[in-house]
CSV table of C-alpha atoms and ligand atoms in Angstrom, one decimal:
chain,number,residue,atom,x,y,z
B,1,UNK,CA,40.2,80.0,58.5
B,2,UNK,CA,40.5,80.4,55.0
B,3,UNK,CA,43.2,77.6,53.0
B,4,UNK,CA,46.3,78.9,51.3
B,5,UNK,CA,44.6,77.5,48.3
B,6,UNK,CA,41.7,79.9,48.4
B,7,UNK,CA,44.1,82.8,48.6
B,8,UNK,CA,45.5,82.0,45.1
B,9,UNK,CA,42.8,81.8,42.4
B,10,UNK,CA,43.7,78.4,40.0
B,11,UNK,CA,40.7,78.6,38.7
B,12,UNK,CA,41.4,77.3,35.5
B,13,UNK,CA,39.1,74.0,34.6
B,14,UNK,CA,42.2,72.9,32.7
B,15,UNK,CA,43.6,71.9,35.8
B,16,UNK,CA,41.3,68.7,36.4
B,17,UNK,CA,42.3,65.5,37.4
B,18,UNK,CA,41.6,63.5,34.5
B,19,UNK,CA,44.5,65.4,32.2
B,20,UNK,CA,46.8,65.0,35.6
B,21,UNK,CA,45.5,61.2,35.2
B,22,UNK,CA,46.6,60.6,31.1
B,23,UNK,CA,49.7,63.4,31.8
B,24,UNK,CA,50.8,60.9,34.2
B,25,UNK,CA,50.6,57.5,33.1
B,26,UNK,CA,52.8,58.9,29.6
B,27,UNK,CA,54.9,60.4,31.8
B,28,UNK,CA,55.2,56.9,34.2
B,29,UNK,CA,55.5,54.9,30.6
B,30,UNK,CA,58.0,57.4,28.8
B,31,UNK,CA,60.4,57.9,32.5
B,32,UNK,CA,60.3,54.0,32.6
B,33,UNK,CA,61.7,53.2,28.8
B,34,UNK,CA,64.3,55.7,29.6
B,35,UNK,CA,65.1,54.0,32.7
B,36,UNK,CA,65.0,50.8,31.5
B,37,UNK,CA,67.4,51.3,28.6
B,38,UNK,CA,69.3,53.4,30.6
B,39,UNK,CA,70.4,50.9,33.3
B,40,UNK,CA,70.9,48.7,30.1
B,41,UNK,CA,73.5,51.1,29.4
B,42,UNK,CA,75.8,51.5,32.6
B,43,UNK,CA,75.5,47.5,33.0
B,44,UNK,CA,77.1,47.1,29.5
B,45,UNK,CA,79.7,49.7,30.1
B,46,UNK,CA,80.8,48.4,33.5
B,47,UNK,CA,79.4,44.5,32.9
B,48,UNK,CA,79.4,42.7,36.1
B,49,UNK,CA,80.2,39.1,36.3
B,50,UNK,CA,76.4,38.3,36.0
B,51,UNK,CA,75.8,40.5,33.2
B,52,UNK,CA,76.8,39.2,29.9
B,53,UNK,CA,75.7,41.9,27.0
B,54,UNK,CA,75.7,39.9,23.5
B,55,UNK,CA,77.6,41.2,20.2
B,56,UNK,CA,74.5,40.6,18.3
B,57,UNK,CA,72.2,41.5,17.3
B,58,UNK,CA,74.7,44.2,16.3
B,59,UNK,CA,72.7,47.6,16.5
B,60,UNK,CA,70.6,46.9,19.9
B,61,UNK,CA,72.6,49.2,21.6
B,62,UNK,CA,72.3,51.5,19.1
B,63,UNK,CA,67.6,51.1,19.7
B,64,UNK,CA,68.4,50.4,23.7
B,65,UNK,CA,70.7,54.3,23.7
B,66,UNK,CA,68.4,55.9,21.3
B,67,UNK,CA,65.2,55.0,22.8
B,68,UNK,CA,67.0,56.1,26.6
B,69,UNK,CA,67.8,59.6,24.8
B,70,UNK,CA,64.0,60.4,23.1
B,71,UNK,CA,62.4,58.8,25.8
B,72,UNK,CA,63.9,61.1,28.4
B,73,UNK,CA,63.3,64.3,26.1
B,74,UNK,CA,60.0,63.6,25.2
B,75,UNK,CA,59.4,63.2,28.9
B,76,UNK,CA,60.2,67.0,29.6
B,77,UNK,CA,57.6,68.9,27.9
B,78,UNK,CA,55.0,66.6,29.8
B,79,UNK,CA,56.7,66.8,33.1
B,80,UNK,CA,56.0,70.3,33.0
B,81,UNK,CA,53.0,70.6,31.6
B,82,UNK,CA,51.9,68.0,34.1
B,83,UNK,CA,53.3,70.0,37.2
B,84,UNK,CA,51.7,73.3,35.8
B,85,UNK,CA,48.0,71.1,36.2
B,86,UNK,CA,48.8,69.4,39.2
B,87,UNK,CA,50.9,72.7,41.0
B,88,UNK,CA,47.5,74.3,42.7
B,89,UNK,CA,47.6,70.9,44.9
B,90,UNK,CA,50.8,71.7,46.7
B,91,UNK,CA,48.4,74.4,48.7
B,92,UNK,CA,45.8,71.9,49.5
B,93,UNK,CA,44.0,71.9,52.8
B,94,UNK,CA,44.4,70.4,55.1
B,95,UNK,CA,48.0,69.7,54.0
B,96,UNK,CA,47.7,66.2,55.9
B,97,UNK,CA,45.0,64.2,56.4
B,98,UNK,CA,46.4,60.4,57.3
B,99,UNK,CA,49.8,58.9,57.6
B,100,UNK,CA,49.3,57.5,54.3
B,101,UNK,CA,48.7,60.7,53.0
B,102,UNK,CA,51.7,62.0,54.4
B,103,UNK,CA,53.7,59.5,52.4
B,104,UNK,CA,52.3,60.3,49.7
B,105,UNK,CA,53.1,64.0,49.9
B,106,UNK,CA,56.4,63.7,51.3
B,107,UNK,CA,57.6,61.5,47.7
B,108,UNK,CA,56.3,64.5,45.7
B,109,UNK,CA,59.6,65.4,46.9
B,110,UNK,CA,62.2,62.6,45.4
B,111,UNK,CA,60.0,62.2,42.6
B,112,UNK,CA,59.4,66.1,41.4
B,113,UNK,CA,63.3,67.0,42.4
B,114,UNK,CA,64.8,63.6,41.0
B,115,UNK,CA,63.1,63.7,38.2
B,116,UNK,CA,64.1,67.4,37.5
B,117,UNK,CA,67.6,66.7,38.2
B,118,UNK,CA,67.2,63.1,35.6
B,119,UNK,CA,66.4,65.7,32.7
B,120,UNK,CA,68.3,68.5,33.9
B,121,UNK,CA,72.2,66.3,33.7
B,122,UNK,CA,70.9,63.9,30.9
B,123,UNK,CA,70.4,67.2,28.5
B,124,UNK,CA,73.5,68.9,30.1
B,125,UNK,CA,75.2,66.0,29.3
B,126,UNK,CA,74.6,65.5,25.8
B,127,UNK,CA,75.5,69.2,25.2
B,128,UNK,CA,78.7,68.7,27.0
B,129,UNK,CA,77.4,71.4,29.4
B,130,UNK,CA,78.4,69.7,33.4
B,131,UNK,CA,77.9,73.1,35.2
B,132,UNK,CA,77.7,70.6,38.4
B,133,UNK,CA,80.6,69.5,40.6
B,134,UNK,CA,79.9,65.6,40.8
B,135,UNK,CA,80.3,62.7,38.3
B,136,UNK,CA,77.6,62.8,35.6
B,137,UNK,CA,77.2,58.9,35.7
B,138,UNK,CA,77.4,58.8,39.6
B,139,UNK,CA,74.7,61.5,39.9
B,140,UNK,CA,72.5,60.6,36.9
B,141,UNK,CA,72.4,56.9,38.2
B,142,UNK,CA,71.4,58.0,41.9
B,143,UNK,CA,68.7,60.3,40.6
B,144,UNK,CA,67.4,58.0,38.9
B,145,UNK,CA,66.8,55.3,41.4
B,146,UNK,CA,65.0,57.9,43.6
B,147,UNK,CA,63.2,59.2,41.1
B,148,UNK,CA,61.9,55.9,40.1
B,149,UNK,CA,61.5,54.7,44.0
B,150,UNK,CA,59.1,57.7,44.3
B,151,UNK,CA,57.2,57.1,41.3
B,152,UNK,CA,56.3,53.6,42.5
B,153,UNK,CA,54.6,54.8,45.9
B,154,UNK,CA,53.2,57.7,43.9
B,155,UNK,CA,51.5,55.2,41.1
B,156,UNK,CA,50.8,52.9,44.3
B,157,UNK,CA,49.1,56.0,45.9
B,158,UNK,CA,47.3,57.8,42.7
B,159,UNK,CA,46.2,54.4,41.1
B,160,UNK,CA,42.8,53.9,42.3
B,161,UNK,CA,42.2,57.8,41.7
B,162,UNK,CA,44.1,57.7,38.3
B,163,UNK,CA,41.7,55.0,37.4
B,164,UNK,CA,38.6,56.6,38.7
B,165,UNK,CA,39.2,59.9,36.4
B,166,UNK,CA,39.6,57.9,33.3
B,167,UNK,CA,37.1,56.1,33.2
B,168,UNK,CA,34.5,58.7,34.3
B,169,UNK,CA,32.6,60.0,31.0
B,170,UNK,CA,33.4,63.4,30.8
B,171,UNK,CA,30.3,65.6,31.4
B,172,UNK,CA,30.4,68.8,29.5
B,173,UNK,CA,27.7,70.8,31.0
B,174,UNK,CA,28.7,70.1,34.1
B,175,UNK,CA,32.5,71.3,33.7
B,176,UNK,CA,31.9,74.2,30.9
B,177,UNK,CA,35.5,74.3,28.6
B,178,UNK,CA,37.4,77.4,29.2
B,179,UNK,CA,37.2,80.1,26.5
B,180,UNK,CA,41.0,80.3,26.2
B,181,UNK,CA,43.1,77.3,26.2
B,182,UNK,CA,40.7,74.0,25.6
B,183,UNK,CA,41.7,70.8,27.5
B,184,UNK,CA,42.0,69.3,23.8
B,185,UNK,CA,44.4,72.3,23.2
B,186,UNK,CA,46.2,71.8,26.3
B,187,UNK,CA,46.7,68.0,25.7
B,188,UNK,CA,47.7,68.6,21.9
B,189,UNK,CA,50.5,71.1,23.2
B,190,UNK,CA,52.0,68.7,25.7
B,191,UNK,CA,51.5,65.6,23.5
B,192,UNK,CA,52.2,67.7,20.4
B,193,UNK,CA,55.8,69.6,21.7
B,194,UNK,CA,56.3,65.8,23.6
B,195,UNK,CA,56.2,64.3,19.6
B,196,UNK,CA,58.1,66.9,17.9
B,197,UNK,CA,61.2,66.7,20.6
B,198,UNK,CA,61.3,63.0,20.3
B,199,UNK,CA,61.8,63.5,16.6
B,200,UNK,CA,64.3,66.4,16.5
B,201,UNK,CA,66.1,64.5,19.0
B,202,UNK,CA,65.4,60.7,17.0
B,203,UNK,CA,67.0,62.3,14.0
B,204,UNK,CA,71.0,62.1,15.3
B,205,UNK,CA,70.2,58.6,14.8
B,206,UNK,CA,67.6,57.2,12.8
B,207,UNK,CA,68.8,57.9,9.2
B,208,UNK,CA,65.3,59.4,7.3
B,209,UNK,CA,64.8,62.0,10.7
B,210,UNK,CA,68.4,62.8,9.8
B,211,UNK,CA,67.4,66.3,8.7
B,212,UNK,CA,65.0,66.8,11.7
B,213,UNK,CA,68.0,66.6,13.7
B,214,UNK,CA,68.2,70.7,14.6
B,215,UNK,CA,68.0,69.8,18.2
B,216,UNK,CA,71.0,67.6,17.8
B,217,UNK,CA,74.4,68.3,19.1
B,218,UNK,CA,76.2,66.2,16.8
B,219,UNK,CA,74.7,66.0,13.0
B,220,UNK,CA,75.2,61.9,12.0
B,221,UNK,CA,76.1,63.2,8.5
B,222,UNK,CA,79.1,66.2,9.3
B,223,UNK,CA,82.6,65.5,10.5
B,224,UNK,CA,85.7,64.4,9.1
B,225,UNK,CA,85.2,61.2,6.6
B,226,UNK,CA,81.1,62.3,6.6
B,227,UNK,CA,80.3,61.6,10.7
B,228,UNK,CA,80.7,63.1,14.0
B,229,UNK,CA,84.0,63.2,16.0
B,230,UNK,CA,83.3,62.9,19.9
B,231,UNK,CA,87.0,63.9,21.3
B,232,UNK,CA,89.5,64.8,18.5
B,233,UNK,CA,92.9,63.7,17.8
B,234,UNK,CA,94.0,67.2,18.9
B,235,UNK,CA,92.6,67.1,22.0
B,236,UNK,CA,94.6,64.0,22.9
B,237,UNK,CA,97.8,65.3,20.7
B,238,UNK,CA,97.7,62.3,18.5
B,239,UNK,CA,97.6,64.4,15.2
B,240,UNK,CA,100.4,62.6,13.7
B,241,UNK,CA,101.2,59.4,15.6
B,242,UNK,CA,104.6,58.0,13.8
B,243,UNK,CA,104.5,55.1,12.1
B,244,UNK,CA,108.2,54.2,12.4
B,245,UNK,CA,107.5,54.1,16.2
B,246,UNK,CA,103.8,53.1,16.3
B,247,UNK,CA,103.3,49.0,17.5
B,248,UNK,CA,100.1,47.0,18.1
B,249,UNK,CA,101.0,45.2,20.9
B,250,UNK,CA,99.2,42.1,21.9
B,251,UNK,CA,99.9,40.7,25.2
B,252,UNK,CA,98.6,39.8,28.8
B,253,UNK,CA,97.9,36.7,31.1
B,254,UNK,CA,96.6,34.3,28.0
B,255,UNK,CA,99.3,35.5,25.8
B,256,UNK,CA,102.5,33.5,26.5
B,257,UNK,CA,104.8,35.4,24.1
B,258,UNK,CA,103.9,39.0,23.5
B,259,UNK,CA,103.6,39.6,20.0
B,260,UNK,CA,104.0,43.3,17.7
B,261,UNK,CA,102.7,44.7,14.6
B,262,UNK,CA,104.1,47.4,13.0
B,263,UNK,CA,101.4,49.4,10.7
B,264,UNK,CA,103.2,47.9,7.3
B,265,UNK,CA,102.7,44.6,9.1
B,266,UNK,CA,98.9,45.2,9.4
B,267,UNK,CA,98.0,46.5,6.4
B,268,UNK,CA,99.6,43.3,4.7
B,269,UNK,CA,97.5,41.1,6.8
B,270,UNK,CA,94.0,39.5,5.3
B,271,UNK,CA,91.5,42.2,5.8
B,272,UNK,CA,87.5,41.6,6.7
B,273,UNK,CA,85.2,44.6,6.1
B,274,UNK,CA,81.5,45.6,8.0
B,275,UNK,CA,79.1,48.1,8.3
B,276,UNK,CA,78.9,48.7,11.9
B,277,UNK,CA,77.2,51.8,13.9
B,278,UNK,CA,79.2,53.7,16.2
B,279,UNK,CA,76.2,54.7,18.8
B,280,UNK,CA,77.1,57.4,21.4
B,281,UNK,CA,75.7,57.0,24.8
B,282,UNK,CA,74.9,61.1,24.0
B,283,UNK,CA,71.9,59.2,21.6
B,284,UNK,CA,73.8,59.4,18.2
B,285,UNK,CA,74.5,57.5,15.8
B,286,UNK,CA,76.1,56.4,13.0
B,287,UNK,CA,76.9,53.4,10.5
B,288,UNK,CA,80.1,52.8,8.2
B,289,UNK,CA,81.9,50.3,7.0
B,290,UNK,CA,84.9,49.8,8.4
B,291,UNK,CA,87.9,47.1,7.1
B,292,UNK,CA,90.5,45.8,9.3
B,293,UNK,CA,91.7,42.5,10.9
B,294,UNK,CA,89.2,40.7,12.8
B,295,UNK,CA,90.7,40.2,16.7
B,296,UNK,CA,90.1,36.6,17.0
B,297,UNK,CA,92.8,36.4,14.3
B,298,UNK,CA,95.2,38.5,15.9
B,299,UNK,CA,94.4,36.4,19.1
B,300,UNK,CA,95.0,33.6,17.3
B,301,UNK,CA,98.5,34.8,15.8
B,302,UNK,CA,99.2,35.3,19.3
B,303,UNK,CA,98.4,31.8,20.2
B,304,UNK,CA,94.9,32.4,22.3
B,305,UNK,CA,92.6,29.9,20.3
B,306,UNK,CA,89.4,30.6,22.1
B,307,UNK,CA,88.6,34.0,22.2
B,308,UNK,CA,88.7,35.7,25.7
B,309,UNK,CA,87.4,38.8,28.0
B,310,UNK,CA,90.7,41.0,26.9
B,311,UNK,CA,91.2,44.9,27.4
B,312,UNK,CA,91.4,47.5,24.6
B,313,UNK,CA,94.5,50.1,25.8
B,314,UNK,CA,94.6,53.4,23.6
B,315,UNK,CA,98.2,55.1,23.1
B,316,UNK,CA,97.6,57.4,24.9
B,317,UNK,CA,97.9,56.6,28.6
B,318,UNK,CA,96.3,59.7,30.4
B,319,UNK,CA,93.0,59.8,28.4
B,320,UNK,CA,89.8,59.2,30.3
B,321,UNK,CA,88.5,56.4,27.6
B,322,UNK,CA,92.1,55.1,27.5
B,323,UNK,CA,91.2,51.7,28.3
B,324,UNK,CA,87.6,49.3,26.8
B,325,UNK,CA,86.4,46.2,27.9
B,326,UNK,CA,86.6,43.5,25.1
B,327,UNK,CA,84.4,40.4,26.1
B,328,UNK,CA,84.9,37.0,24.9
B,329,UNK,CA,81.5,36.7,23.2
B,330,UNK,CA,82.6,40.2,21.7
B,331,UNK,CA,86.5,39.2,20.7
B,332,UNK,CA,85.2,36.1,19.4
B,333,UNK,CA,82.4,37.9,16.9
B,334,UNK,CA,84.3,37.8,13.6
B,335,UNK,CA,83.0,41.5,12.9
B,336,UNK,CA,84.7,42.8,15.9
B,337,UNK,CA,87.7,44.6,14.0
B,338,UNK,CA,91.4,46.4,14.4
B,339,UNK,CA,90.1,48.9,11.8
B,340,UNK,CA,92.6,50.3,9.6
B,341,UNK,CA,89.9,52.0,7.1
B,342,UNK,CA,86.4,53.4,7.0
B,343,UNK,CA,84.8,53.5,3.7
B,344,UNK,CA,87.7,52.7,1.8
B,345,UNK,CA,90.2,55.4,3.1
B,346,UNK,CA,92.6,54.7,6.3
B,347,UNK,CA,91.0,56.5,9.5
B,348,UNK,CA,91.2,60.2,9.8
B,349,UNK,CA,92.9,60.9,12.8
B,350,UNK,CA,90.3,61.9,14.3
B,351,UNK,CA,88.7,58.4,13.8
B,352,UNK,CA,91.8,56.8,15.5
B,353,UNK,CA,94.5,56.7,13.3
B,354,UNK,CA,96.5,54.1,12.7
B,355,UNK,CA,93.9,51.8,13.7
B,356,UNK,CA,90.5,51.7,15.8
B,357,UNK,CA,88.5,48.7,17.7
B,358,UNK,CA,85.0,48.6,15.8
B,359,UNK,CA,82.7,45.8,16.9
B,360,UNK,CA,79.2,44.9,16.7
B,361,UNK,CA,76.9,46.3,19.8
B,362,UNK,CA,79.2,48.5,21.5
B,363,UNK,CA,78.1,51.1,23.3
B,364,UNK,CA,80.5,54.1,21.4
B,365,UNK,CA,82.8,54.4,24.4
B,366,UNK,CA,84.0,50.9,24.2
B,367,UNK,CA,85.0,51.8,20.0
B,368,UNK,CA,87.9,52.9,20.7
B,369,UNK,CA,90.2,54.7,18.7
B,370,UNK,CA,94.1,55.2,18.4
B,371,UNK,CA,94.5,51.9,19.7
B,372,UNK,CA,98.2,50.8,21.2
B,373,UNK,CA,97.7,47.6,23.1
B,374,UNK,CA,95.5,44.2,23.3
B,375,UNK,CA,95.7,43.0,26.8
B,376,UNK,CA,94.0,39.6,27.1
B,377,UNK,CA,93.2,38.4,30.1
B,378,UNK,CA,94.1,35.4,31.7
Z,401,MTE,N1,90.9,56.6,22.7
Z,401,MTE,C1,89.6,57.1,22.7
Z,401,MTE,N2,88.7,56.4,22.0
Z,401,MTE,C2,87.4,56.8,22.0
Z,401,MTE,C3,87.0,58.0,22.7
Z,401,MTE,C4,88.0,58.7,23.4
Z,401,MTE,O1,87.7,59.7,24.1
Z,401,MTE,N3,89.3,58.2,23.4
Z,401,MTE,N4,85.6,58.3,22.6
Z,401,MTE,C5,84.7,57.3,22.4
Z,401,MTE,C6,83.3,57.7,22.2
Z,401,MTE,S1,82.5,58.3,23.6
Z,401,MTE,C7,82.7,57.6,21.0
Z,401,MTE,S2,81.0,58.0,20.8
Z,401,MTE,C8,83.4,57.2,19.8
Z,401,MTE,C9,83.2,58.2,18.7
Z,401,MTE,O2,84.0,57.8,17.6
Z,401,MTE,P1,84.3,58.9,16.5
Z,401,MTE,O3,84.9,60.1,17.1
Z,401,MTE,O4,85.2,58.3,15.4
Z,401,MTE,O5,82.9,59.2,15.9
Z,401,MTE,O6,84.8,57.0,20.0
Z,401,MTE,C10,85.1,56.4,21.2
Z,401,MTE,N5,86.5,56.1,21.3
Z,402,MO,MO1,80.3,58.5,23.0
């Protein structure tokens, strides 16, 4: 009987196993920064009690985010290049030969569809386009863990092959190069469109690729005071918060008497400025410098003398991003601010207006604006 294989002419020499071979260890490397850096990011923004993410140095979050976002793009042109060379195999015959075997084929699945569904949500996401009906950092989290499960038994099942094809000398004669697309042409278009991604994508955040940046949602340079707005004032109907009603508010379990600022009190307080970045789990960036009063001095006016965890409470109650976690090492740093101005002008609303929590290696939802309350915790 003839295999399905044979029915279906792949006879193109491009698909051999050595390209497979050097398609998949990038493709191993480039999946594992990304998921490295990404778990980096859900442990700092929901820190566990073992998990202590420093304030300094103050833009690793900003390299740890960046290198999650290029990584994962620049891992989509060679997934599919690398499942266009290695596609004729799914008809392979016999389509079992060992238990082992069996394995093997049967994580083609996790890996091929969790990997898919990885780059699928991770794009969606940073275009604010969720077309699916569960919670982007449930579902990206749980595809990643079986994606990378299934990539350790496939590495554990392809090693010793993987190894084999590249370190057998190619032999020309034997394997004549196709007329139309060469294997060096082939590898220059995954590698090549793989590059170019990383550094459309690299410029929303590192400053000289800045003009690269067309596959960027959000431009570092355009919005409102010269950088991007993620949710606007409007959005939260904070266009024009009162200042004869407006009150910082610092209080909690440490805080024996609750104290209040009005803004008038604020701006007459000693003022500290720093150029911080705010870095968007969405992969951009963006440094300013920001003035305002440190919080370890507020804390202190309120009569916490060692800094601790506290929580950051935005005026608006029904917000998503209403509420940040401070940590001590973080409400201690004496560049974590109550921002009042960036660059010399008070916030635009749409920075947060009155004033903003900036600090130094946030991720961008923990910098958060319109602030109402310090809650510091017993
Ligand atoms: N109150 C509040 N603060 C917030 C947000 C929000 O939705 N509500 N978004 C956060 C996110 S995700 C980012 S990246 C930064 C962006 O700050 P910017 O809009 O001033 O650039 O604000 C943060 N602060
Ligand atoms: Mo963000």
């Amino acid at each position: 009987m003839a295999s399905p294989g044979r029915l279906i002419a792949f006879s193109s020499t491009l698909r051999d196993e050595r390209i497979a071979a050097i398609l998949g260890f990038a493709l191993a490397v480039s999946l594992s920064v990304s998921f490295a850096t990404g778990l980096i990011s859900y442990l700092v923004q929901d820190p566990g009690t073992w998990f202590q993410w420093p304030a300094r140095p103050a833009g690793l979050y900003r390299v740890t985010q960046g290198l999650h976002v290029v990584t994962g793009i620049a891992s989509i042109p060679l997934l599919l290049v690398k499942l266009w060379v290695v596609f004729p195999k799914l008809f392979e015959w016999p389509p079992v030969r060992s238990i082992g075997h069996a394995i093997e084929r049967l994580a083609l699945l996790p890996l091929v569809g969790g990997a898919l569904l990885l780059l699928f949500t991770g794009v969606g996401n940073i275009n604010l386009y969720r077309p699916w009906g569960f919670s982007f950092r449930a579902g990206h989290l749980a595809a990643a863990w079986l994606t990378m499960g299934a990539l350790i038994v496939h590495i554990g099942a392809k090693w010793a092959t993987t190894r084999d094809a590249l370190r057998r000398p190619r032999s020309p004669a034997a394997e004549p190069e196709p007329t139309g697309l060469t294997r060096r042409g082939l590898m220059g278009a995954a590698f090549g469109s793989a590059t170019l991604v990383a550094l459309l994508t690299a410029g929303q955040t590192v400053r000289p690729l800045a003009p690269l940046a067309v596959l960027a949602p959000r431009r570092p340079d355009i919005g409102p005071q010269g950088f991007p707005v993620n949710r606007t004032a409007a959005s939260v109907g904070l266009e024009a918060v009162d200042l004869a009603t407006y009150r910082l508010v610092i209080d909690g379990g440490a805080v024996a008497v609750p104290i209040s600022f009005t803004y008038e009190q604020l701006l007459a307080m000693p003022r500290r400025s720093a150029t911080l970045p705010i870095a968007c789990v969405e992969g951009w960036s963006t440094s300013q410098r920001w003035t305002g009063i440190p919080v370890r001095e507020l804390l202190a006016l309120a009569g916490v003398a060692d800094p601790r965890e506290s929580i950051v409470h935005a005026i608006h109650e029904s917000e998503r991003l209403r509420t940040a976690p401070l940590s001590a090492a973080h409400a201690a740093d004496p560049d974590t601010l109550l921002a009042l101005f960036v660059n010399d002008e008070a916030l635009a609303p749409d920075h947060g207006f009155p004033v903003r929590l900036i600090g130094p290696n946030r991720p961008g939802v923990h910098q958060t604006k319109w602030v109402g309350r310090l809650e510091v915790l017993a």
